[in-house]
GROMACS .gro file of C-alpha atoms in nm:
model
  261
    1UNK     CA    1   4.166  16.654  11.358
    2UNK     CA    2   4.267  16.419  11.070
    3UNK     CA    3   4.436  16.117  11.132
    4UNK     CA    4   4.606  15.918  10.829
    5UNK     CA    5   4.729  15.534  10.955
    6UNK     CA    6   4.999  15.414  10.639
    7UNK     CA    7   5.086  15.083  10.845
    8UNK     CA    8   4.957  14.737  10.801
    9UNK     CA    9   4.807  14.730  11.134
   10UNK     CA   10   4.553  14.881  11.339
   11UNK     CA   11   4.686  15.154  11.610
   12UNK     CA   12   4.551  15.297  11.892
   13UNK     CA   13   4.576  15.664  11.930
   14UNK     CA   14   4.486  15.903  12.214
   15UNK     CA   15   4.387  16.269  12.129
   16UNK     CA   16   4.385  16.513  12.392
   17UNK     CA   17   4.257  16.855  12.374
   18UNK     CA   18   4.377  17.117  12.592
   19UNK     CA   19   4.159  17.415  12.726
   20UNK     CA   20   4.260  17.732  12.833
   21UNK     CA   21   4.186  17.650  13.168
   22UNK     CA   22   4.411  17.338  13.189
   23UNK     CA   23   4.127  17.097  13.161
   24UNK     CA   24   4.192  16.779  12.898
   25UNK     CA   25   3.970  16.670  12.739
   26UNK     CA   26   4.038  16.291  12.586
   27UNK     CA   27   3.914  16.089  12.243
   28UNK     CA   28   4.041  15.716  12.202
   29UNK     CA   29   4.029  15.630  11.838
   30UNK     CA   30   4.148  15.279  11.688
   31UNK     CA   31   4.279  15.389  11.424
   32UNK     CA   32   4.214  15.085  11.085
   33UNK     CA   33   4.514  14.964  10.913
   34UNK     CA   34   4.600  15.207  10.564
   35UNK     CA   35   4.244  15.372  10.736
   36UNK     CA   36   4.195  15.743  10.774
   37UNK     CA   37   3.959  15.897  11.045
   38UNK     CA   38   3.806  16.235  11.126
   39UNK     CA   39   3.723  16.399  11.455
   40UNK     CA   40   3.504  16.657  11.424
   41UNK     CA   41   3.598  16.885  11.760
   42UNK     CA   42   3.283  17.071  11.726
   43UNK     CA   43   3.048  16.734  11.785
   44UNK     CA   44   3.238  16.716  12.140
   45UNK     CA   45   3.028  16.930  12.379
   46UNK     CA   46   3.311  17.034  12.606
   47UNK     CA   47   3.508  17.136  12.331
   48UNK     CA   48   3.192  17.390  12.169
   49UNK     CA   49   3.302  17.775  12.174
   50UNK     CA   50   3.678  17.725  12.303
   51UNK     CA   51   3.958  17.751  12.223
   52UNK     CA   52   4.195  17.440  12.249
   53UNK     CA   53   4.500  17.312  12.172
   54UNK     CA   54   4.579  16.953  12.077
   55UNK     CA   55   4.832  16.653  12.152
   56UNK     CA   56   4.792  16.359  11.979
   57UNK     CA   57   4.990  16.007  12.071
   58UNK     CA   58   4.988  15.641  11.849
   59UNK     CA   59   5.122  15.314  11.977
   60UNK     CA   60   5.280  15.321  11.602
   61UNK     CA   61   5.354  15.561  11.368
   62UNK     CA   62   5.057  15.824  11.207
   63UNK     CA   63   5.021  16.123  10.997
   64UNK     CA   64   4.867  16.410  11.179
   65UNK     CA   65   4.671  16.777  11.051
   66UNK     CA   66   4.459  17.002  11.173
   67UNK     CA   67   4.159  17.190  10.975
   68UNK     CA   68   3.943  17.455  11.061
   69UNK     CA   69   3.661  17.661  10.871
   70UNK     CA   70   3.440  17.931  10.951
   71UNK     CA   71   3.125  18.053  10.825
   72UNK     CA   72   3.121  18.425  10.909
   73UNK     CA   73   2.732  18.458  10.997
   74UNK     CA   74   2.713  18.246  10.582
   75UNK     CA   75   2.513  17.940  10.574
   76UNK     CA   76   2.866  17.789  10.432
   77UNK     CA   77   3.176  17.761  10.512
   78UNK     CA   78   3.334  18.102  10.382
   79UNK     CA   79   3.716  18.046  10.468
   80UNK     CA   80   3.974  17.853  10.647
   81UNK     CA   81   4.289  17.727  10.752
   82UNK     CA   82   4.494  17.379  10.797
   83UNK     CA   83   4.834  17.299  10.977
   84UNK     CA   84   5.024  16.983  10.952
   85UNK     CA   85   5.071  16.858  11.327
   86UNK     CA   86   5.461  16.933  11.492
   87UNK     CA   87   5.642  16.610  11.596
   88UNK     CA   88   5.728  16.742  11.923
   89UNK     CA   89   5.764  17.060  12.146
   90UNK     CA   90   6.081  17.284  12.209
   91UNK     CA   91   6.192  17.554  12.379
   92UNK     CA   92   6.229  17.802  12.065
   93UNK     CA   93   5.975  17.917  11.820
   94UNK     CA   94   5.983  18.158  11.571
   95UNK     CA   95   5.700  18.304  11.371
   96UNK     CA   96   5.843  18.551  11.061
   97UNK     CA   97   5.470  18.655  10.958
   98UNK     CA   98   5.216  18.898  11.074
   99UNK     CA   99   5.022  19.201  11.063
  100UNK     CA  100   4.810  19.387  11.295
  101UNK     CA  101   4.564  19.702  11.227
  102UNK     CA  102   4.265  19.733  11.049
  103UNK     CA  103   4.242  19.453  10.759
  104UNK     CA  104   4.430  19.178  10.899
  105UNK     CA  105   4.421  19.077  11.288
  106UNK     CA  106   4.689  18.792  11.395
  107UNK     CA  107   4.679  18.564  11.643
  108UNK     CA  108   4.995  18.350  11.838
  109UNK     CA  109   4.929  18.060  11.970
  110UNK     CA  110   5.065  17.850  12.267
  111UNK     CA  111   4.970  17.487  12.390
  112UNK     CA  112   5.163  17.365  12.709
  113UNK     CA  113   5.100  16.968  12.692
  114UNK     CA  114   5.344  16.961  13.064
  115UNK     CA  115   5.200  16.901  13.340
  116UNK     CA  116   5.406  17.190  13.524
  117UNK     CA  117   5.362  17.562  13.454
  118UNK     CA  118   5.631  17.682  13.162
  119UNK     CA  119   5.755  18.041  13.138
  120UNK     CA  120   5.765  18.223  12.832
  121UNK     CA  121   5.900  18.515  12.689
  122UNK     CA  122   5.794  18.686  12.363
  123UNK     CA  123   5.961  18.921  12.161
  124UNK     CA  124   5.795  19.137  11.939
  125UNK     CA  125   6.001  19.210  11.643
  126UNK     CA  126   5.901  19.505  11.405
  127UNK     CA  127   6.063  19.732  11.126
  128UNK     CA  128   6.218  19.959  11.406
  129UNK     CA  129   6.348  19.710  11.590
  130UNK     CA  130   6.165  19.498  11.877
  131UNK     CA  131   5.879  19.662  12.031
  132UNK     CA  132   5.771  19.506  12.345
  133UNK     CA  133   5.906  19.206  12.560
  134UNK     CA  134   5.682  18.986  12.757
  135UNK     CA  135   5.669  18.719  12.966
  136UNK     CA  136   5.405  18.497  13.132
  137UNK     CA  137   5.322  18.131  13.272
  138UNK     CA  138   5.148  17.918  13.096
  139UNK     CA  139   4.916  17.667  13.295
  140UNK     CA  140   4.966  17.297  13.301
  141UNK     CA  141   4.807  17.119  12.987
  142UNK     CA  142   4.680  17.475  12.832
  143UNK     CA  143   4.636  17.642  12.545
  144UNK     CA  144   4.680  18.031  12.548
  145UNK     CA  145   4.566  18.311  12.267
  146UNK     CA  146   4.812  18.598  12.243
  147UNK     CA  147   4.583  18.864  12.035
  148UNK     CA  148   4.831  19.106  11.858
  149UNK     CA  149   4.628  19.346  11.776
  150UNK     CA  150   4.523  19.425  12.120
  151UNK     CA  151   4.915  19.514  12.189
  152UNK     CA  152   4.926  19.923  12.138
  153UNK     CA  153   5.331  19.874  12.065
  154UNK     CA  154   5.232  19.650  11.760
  155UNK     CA  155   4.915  19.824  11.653
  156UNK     CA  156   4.878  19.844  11.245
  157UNK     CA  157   5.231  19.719  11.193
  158UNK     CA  158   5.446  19.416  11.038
  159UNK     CA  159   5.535  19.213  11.289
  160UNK     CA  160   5.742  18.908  11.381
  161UNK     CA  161   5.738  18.701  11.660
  162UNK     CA  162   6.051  18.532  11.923
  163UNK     CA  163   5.923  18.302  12.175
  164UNK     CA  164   6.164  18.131  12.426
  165UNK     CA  165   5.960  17.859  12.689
  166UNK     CA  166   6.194  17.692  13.013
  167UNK     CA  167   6.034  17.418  12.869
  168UNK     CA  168   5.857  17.230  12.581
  169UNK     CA  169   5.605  17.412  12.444
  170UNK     CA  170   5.415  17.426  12.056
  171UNK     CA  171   5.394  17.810  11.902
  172UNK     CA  172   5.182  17.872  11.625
  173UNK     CA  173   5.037  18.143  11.442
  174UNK     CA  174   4.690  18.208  11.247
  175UNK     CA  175   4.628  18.568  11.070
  176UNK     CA  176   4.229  18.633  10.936
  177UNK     CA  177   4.191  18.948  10.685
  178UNK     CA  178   3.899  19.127  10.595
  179UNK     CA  179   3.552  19.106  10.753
  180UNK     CA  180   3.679  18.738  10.834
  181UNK     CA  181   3.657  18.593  10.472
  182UNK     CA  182   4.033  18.434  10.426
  183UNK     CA  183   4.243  18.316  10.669
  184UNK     CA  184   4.655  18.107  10.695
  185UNK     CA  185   4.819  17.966  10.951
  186UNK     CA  186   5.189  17.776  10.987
  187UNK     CA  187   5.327  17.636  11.298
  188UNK     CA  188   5.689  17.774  11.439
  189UNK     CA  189   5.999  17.682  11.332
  190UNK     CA  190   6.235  17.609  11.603
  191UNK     CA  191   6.572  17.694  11.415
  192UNK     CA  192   6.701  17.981  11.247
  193UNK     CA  193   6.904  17.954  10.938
  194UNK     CA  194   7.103  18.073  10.617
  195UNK     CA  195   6.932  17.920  10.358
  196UNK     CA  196   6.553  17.906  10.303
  197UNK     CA  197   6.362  17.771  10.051
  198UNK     CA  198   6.000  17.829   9.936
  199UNK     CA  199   5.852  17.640   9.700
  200UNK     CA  200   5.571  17.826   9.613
  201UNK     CA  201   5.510  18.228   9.461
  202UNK     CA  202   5.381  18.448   9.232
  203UNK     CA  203   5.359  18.777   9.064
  204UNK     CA  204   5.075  18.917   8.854
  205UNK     CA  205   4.891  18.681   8.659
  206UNK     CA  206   4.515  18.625   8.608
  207UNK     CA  207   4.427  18.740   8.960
  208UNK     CA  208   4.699  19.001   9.031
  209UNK     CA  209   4.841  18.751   9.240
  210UNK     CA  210   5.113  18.891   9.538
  211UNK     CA  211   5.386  18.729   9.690
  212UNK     CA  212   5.543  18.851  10.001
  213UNK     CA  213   5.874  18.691  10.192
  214UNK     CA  214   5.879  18.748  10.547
  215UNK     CA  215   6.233  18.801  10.714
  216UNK     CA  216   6.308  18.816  11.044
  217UNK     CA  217   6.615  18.906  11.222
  218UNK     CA  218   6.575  18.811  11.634
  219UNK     CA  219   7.005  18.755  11.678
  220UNK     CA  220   7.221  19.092  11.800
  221UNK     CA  221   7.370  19.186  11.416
  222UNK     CA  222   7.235  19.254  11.059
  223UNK     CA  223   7.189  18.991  10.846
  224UNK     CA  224   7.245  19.051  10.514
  225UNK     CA  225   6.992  18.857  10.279
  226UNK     CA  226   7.023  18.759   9.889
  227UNK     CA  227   6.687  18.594   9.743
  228UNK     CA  228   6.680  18.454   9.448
  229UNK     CA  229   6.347  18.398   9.253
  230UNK     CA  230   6.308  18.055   9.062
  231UNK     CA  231   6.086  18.096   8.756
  232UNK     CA  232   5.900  17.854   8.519
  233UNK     CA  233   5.970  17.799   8.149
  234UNK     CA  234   6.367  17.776   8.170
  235UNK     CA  235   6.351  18.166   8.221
  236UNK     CA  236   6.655  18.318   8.410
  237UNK     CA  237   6.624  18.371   8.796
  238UNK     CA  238   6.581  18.720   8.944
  239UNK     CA  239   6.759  18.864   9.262
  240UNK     CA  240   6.710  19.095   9.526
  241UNK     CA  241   6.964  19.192   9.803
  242UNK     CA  242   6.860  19.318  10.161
  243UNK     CA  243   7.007  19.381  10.500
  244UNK     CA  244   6.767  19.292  10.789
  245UNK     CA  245   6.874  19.465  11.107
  246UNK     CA  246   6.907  19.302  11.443
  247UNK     CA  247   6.599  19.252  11.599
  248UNK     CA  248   6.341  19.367  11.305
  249UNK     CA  249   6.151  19.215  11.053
  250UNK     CA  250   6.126  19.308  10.672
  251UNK     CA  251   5.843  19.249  10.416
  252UNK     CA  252   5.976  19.159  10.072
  253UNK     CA  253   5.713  19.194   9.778
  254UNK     CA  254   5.861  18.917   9.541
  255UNK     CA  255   5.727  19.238   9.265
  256UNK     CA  256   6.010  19.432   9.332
  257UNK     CA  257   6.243  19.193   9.169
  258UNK     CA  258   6.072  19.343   8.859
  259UNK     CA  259   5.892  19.059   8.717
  260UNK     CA  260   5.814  19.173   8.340
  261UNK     CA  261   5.503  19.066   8.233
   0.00000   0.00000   0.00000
C-alpha cells in the first residue's frame, strides 16, 4: 500500500485491512510532511496467504495506490498489477472488461468497509445478453472473491459485470492470462455515460501491439456507439460505428478501424 503525503505537515493515517472473514486488521502510520511510505502487506503475519481488502483514512489529505506482484514459482517477480485507491464507496459499480476460459481467468472483487451486512446483486453481462443474476451478503468489514471462471453460464466468454450493493460498497476487477505471467486490474466506475475517453491505444507496431475497447450495455435499450480513434503525427482520425444491445457487452479491436501501416 503506497501512501504519498503532498502537505506541509505530518498526518496520521489508519490502514485497515479487511479479511474475508470480517476480521480487521489495523497499521497506524505517521505519515512525514511531502514524505512517502510503503507497507509491505506481506511482512504482516495475519495478512500472509489472504486475501484482503483495504480502507485507508488521513486526518488530512493523501494520495493512495495499491501494488501487487507475483512470482509464479520464479525467483523474481514475473508480473503484476497496481490500482489507484477509490475516494469512497457507492452503491453502483460497473466493470466493462473480462474474459473467462482457458488463457485468461478474471476475478471481481468486493470489500464491505460497513459494519452491517450489504446485499448485492451481480449481473453478468455477455454477447447474448446477460447470463446469470446473483445475489449474496457480504459480511461486515469483508472482502469477497467472485471467481468467474468457476460460473458455467460465463465459461470461455467476454464478459461484463453490473453490481448493485443496498449499501456502500468498493467493486473491482483483476484478470491474469497465461500460465500467470501478466496480469491488469481497474477499479469500478460508478456512472454510466455518453462520452468516454481513453487516452491510451495502439495498433501494430514493433510488438504487434492490440488494442481492445470494452462496451457494455447494462440499461433496457441499444445503445448505439461511434468511436473515434485519435492518432499521432497530425494524421486524420478513424471511426467505427456499433450498436450494443441491452444488457450485452461488445469487444472492439481498435484494428478494425483499418489502421494502414
Amino acid at each position: 500500500i503506497l501512501l504519498v503525503n503532498p502537505q506541509a505537515s505530518a498526518t496520521n493515517v489508519t490502514v485497515d485491512f479487511l479479511l474475508d472473514d470480517g476480521q480487521v486488521v489495523s497499521q497506524q502510520v505517521e505519515l512525514p510532511a511531502m514524505g512517502r511510505h510503503t507497507i509491505y502487506a506481506n511482512q504482516i503475519p495475519e495478512l500472509v496467504t489472504r486475501s484482503f481488502g483495504t480502507t485507508v483514512r488521513a486526518d488530512k489529505p493523501i494520495l493512495c495506490e495499491r501494488a501487487m506482484y507475483f512470482k509464479n514459482g520464479d525467483p523474481m517477480f514475473r508480473g503484476g498489477h497496481s490500482s489507484a485507491a477509490v475516494p469512497s464507496g457507492s452503491t453502483h459499480w460497473f466493470l466493462a472488461e473480462g474474459q473467462t476460459g482457458d488463457f485468461f481467468e478474471t476475478f471481481v472483487l468486493l470489500a464491505n468497509p460497513n459494519p452491517e451486512p450489504v446485499d448485492v446483486t451481480i449481473r453478468y453481462l455477455t454477447a447474448d445478453g446477460v447470463a446469470r443474476v446473483d445475489q449474496q451478503t457480504l459480511a461486515p468489514t469483508s472482502r469477497t472473491t467472485i471467481v468467474a471462471d468457476s460460473l458455467p453460464e460465463i465459461a470461455a466468454t467476454d464478459v461484463s459485470f453490473d453490481i448493485s450493493a443496498s449499501g456502500p460498497i468498493i467493486a473491482e476487477r483483476s484478470m491474469y492470462w497465461g500460465p500467470w505471467y501478466g496480469a491488469h486490474n481497474s477499479m469500478g466506475v460508478t456512472d454510466l455515460g455518453t462520452s468516454w475517453a481513453l487516452a491510451e491505444g495502439e495498433v501494430g507496431g514493433q510488438f504487434g501491439a492490440e488494442s481492445y475497447i470494452l462496451l457494455a450495455n447494462p440499461g433496457g435499450e441499444a445503445a448505439d456507439v461511434t468511436l473515434t480513434f485519435y492518432r499521432e503525427g497530425g494524421r486524420a482520425p478513424l471511426t467505427l460505428t456499433r450498436t450494443v444491445a441491452a444488457g450485452t457487452r461488445v469487444t472492439v479491436a481498435a484494428s478494425e478501424a483499418g489502421f494502414p501501416e
